[in-house]
PDB file of C-alpha atoms in Angstrom:
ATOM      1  CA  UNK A   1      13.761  -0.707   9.136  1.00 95.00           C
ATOM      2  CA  UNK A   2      12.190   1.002   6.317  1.00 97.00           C
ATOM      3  CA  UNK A   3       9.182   2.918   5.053  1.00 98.00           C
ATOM      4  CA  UNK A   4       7.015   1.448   2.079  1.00 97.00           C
ATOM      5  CA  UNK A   5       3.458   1.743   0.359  1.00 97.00           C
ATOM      6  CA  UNK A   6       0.497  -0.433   1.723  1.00 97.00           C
ATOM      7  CA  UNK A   7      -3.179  -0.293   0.139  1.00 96.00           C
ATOM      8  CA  UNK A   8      -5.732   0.807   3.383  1.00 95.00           C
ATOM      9  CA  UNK A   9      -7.157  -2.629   3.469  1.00 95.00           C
ATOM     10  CA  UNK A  10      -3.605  -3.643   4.471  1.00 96.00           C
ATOM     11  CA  UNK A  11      -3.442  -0.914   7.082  1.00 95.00           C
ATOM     12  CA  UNK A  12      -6.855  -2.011   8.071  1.00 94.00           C
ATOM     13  CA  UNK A  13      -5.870  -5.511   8.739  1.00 94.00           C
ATOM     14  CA  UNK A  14      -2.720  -4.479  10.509  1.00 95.00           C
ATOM     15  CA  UNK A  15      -5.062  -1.660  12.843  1.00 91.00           C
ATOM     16  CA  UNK A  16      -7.628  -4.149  13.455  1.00 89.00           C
ATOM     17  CA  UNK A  17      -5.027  -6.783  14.907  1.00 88.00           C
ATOM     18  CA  UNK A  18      -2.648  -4.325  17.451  1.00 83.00           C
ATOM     19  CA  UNK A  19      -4.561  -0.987  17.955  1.00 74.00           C
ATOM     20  CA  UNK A  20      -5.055  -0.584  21.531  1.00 68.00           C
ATOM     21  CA  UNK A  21      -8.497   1.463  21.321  1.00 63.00           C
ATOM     22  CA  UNK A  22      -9.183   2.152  17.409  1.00 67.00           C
ATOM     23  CA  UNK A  23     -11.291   0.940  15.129  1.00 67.00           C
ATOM     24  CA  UNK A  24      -9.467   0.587  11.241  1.00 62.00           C
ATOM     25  CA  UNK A  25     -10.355   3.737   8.857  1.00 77.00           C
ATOM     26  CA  UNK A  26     -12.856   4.295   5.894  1.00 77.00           C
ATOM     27  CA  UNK A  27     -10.769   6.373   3.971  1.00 82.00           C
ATOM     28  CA  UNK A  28      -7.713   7.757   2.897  1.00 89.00           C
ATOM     29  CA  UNK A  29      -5.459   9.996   1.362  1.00 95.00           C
ATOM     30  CA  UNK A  30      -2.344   7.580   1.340  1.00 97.00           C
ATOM     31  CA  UNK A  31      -1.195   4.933   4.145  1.00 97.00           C
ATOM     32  CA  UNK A  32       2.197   3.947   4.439  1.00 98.00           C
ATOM     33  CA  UNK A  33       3.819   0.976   6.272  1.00 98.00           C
ATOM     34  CA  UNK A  34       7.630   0.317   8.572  1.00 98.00           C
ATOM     35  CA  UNK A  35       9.004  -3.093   8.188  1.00 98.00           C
ATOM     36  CA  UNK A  36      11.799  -4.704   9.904  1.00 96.00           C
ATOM     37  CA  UNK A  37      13.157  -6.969   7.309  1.00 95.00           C
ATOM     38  CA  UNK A  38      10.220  -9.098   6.027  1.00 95.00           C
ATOM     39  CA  UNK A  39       8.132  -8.093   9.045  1.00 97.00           C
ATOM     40  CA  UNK A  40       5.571  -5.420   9.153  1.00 97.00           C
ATOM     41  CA  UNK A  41       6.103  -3.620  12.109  1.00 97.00           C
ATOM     42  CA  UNK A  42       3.963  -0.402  11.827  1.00 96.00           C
ATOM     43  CA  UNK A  43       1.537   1.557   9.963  1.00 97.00           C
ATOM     44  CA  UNK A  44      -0.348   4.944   9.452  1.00 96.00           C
ATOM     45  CA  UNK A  45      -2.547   6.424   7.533  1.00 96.00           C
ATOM     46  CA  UNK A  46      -3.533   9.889   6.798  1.00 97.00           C
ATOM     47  CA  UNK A  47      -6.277  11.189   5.305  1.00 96.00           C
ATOM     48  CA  UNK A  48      -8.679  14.390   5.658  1.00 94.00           C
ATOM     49  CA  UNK A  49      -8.635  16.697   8.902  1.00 92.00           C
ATOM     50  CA  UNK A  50     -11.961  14.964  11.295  1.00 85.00           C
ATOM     51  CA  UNK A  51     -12.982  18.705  12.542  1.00 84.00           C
ATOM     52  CA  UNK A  52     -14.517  20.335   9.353  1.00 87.00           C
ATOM     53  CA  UNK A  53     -13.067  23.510  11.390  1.00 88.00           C
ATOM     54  CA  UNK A  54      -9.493  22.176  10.573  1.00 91.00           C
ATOM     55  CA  UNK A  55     -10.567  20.766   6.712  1.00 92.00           C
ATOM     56  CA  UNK A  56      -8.851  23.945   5.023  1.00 95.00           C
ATOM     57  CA  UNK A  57      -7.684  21.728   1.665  1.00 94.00           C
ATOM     58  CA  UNK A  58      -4.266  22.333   3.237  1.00 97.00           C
ATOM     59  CA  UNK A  59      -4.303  20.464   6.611  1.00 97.00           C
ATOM     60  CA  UNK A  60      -3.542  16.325   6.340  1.00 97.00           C
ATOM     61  CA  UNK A  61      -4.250  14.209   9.403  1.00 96.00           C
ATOM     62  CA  UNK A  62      -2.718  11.264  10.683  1.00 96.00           C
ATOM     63  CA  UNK A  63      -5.849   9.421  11.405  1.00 92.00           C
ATOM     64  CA  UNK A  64      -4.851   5.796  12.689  1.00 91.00           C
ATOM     65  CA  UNK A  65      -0.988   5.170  13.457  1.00 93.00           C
ATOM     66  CA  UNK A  66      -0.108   1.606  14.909  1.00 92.00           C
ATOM     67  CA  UNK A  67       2.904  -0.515  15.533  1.00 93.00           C
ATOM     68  CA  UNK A  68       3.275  -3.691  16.862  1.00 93.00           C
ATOM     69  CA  UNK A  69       5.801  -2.202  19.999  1.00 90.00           C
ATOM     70  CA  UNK A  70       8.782  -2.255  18.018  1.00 94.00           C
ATOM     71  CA  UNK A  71      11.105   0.599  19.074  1.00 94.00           C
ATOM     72  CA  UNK A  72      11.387   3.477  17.190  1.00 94.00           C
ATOM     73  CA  UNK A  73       8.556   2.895  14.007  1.00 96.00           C
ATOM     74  CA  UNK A  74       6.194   5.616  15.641  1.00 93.00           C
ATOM     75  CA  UNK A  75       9.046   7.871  15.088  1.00 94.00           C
ATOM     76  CA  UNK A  76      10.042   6.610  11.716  1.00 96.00           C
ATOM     77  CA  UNK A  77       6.447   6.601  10.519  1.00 97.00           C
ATOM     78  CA  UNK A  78       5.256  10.095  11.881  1.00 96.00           C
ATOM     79  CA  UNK A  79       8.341  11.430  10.068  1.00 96.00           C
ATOM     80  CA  UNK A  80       7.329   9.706   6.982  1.00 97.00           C
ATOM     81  CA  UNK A  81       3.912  10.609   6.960  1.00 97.00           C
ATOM     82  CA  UNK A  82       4.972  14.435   7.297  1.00 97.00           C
ATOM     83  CA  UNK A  83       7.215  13.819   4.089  1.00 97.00           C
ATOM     84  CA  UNK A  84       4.491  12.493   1.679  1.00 97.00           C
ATOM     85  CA  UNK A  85       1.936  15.286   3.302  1.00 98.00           C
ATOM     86  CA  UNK A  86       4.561  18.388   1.964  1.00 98.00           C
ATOM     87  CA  UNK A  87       5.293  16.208  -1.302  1.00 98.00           C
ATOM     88  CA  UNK A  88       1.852  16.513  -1.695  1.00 97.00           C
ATOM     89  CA  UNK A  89       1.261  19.790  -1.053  1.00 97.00           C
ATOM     90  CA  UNK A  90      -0.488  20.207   2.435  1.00 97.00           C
ATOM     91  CA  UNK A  91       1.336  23.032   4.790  1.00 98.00           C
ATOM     92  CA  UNK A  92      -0.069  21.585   8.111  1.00 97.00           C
ATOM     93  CA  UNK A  93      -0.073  17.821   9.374  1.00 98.00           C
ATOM     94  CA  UNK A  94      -1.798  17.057  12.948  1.00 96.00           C
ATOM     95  CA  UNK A  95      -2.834  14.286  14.887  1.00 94.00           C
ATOM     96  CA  UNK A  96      -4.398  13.332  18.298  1.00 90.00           C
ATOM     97  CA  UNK A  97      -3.528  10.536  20.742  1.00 87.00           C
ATOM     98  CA  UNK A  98      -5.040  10.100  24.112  1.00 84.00           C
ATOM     99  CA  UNK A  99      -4.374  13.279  27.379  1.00 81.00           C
ATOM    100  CA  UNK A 100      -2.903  10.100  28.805  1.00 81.00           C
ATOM    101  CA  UNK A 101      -0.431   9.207  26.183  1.00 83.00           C
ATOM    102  CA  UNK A 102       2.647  11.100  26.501  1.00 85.00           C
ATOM    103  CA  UNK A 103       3.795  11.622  23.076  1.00 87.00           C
ATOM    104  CA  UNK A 104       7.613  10.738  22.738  1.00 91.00           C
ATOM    105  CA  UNK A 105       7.311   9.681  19.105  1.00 91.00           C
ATOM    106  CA  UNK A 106       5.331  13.201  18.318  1.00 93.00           C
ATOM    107  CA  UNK A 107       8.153  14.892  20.208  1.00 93.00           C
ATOM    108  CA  UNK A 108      11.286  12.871  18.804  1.00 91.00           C
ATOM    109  CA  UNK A 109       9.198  14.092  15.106  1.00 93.00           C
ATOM    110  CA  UNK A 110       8.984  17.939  16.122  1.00 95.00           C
ATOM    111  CA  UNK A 111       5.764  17.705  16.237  1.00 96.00           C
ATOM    112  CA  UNK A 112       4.082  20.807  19.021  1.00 96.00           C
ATOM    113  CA  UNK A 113       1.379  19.931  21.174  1.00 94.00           C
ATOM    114  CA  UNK A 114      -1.325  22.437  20.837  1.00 93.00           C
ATOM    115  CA  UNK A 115      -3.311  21.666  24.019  1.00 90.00           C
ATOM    116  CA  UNK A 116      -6.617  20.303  24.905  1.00 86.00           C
ATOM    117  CA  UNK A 117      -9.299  19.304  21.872  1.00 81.00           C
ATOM    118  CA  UNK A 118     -12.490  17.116  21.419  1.00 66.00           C
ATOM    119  CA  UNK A 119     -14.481  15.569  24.000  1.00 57.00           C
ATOM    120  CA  UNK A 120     -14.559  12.531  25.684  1.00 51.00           C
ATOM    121  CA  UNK A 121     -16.667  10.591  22.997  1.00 51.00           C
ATOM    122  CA  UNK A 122     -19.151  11.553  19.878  1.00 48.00           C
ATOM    123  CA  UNK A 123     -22.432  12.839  21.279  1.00 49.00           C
ATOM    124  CA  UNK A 124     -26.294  13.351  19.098  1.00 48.00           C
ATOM    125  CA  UNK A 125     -26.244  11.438  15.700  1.00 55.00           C
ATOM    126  CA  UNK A 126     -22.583  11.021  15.527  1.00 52.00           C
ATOM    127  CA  UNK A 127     -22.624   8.474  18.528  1.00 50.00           C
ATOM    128  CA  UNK A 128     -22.661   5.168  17.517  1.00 55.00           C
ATOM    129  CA  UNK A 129     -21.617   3.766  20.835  1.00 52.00           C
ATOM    130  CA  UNK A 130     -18.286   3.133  19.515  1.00 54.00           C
ATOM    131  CA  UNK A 131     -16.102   1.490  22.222  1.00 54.00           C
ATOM    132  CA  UNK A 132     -13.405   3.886  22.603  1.00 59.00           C
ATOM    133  CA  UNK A 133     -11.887   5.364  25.478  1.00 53.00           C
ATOM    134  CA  UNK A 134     -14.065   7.891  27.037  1.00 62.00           C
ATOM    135  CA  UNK A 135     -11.231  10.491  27.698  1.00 71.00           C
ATOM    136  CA  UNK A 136      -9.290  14.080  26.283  1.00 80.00           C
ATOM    137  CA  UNK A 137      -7.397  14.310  23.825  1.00 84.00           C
ATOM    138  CA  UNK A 138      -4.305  16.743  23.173  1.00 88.00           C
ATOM    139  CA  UNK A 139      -3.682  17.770  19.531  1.00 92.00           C
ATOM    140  CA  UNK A 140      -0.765  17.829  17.833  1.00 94.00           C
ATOM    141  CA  UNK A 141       0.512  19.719  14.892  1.00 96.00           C
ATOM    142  CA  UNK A 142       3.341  20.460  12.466  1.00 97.00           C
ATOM    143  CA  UNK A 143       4.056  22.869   9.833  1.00 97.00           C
ATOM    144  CA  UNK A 144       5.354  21.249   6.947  1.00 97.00           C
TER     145      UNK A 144
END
């Protein structure tokens, strides 16, 4: 397998076919893609920390990260996406998944779960009745 470049509408595609309970993005900073031969297996893409209390200028977050099951691309791609972060300058790279997920990949990438964070779903003008699952999330993080 290896790592390459893919434009967000790429990603986008990709996200909107396998993710299990994500929407694609509207922006990025840089998305990156795992192939297994001629096969696109996997991508993510990072952009911009979601919390403004997080949005320091030198945090990156891995907003969407998908695969189509093949073994080991989460891996591959969180360690990739923590590579092109500190190449481009950031010091801190986080990400959330699901209280119910149990976070191998983020483990087997050295990333350190920091707990508890969000809610269960956007409430006032930020809820647009997206169709997400309504539970925790843990966050994740890694200095870079």
């Amino acid at each position: 397998m290896e790592i390459r470049p893919i434009t967000l509408k790429a990603a986008n595609e990709f996200i909107a076919q396998y993710h299990r309970h994500h929407n694609p993005t509207v922006g990025c900073k840089f998305a990156i893609s795992c192939w297994d031969d001629d096969r696109l297996v996997g991508v993510a893409v990072c952009g911009r920390p979601v919390s403004r209390h997080l949005d320091d200028g030198l945090t990156c977050e891995v907003n969407r990260l998908c695969t189509d099951g093949t073994r080991n691309a989460c891996s591959m791609l969180y360690g990739a996406c923590c590579r092109v972060a500190k190449a481009m300058g950031y010091r801190k790279i986080i990400t959330y998944i699901l209280q119910s997920e149990n976070g191998a990949s983020l483990k087997a990438s050295n990333f350190v779960c920091d707990g508890i964070a969000g809610g269960t779903h956007w409430t006032g003008e930020r809820d647009r009745g997206q169709a997400i699952p309504h539970e925790m999330k843990t966050r994740w993080s890694k200095a870079l």
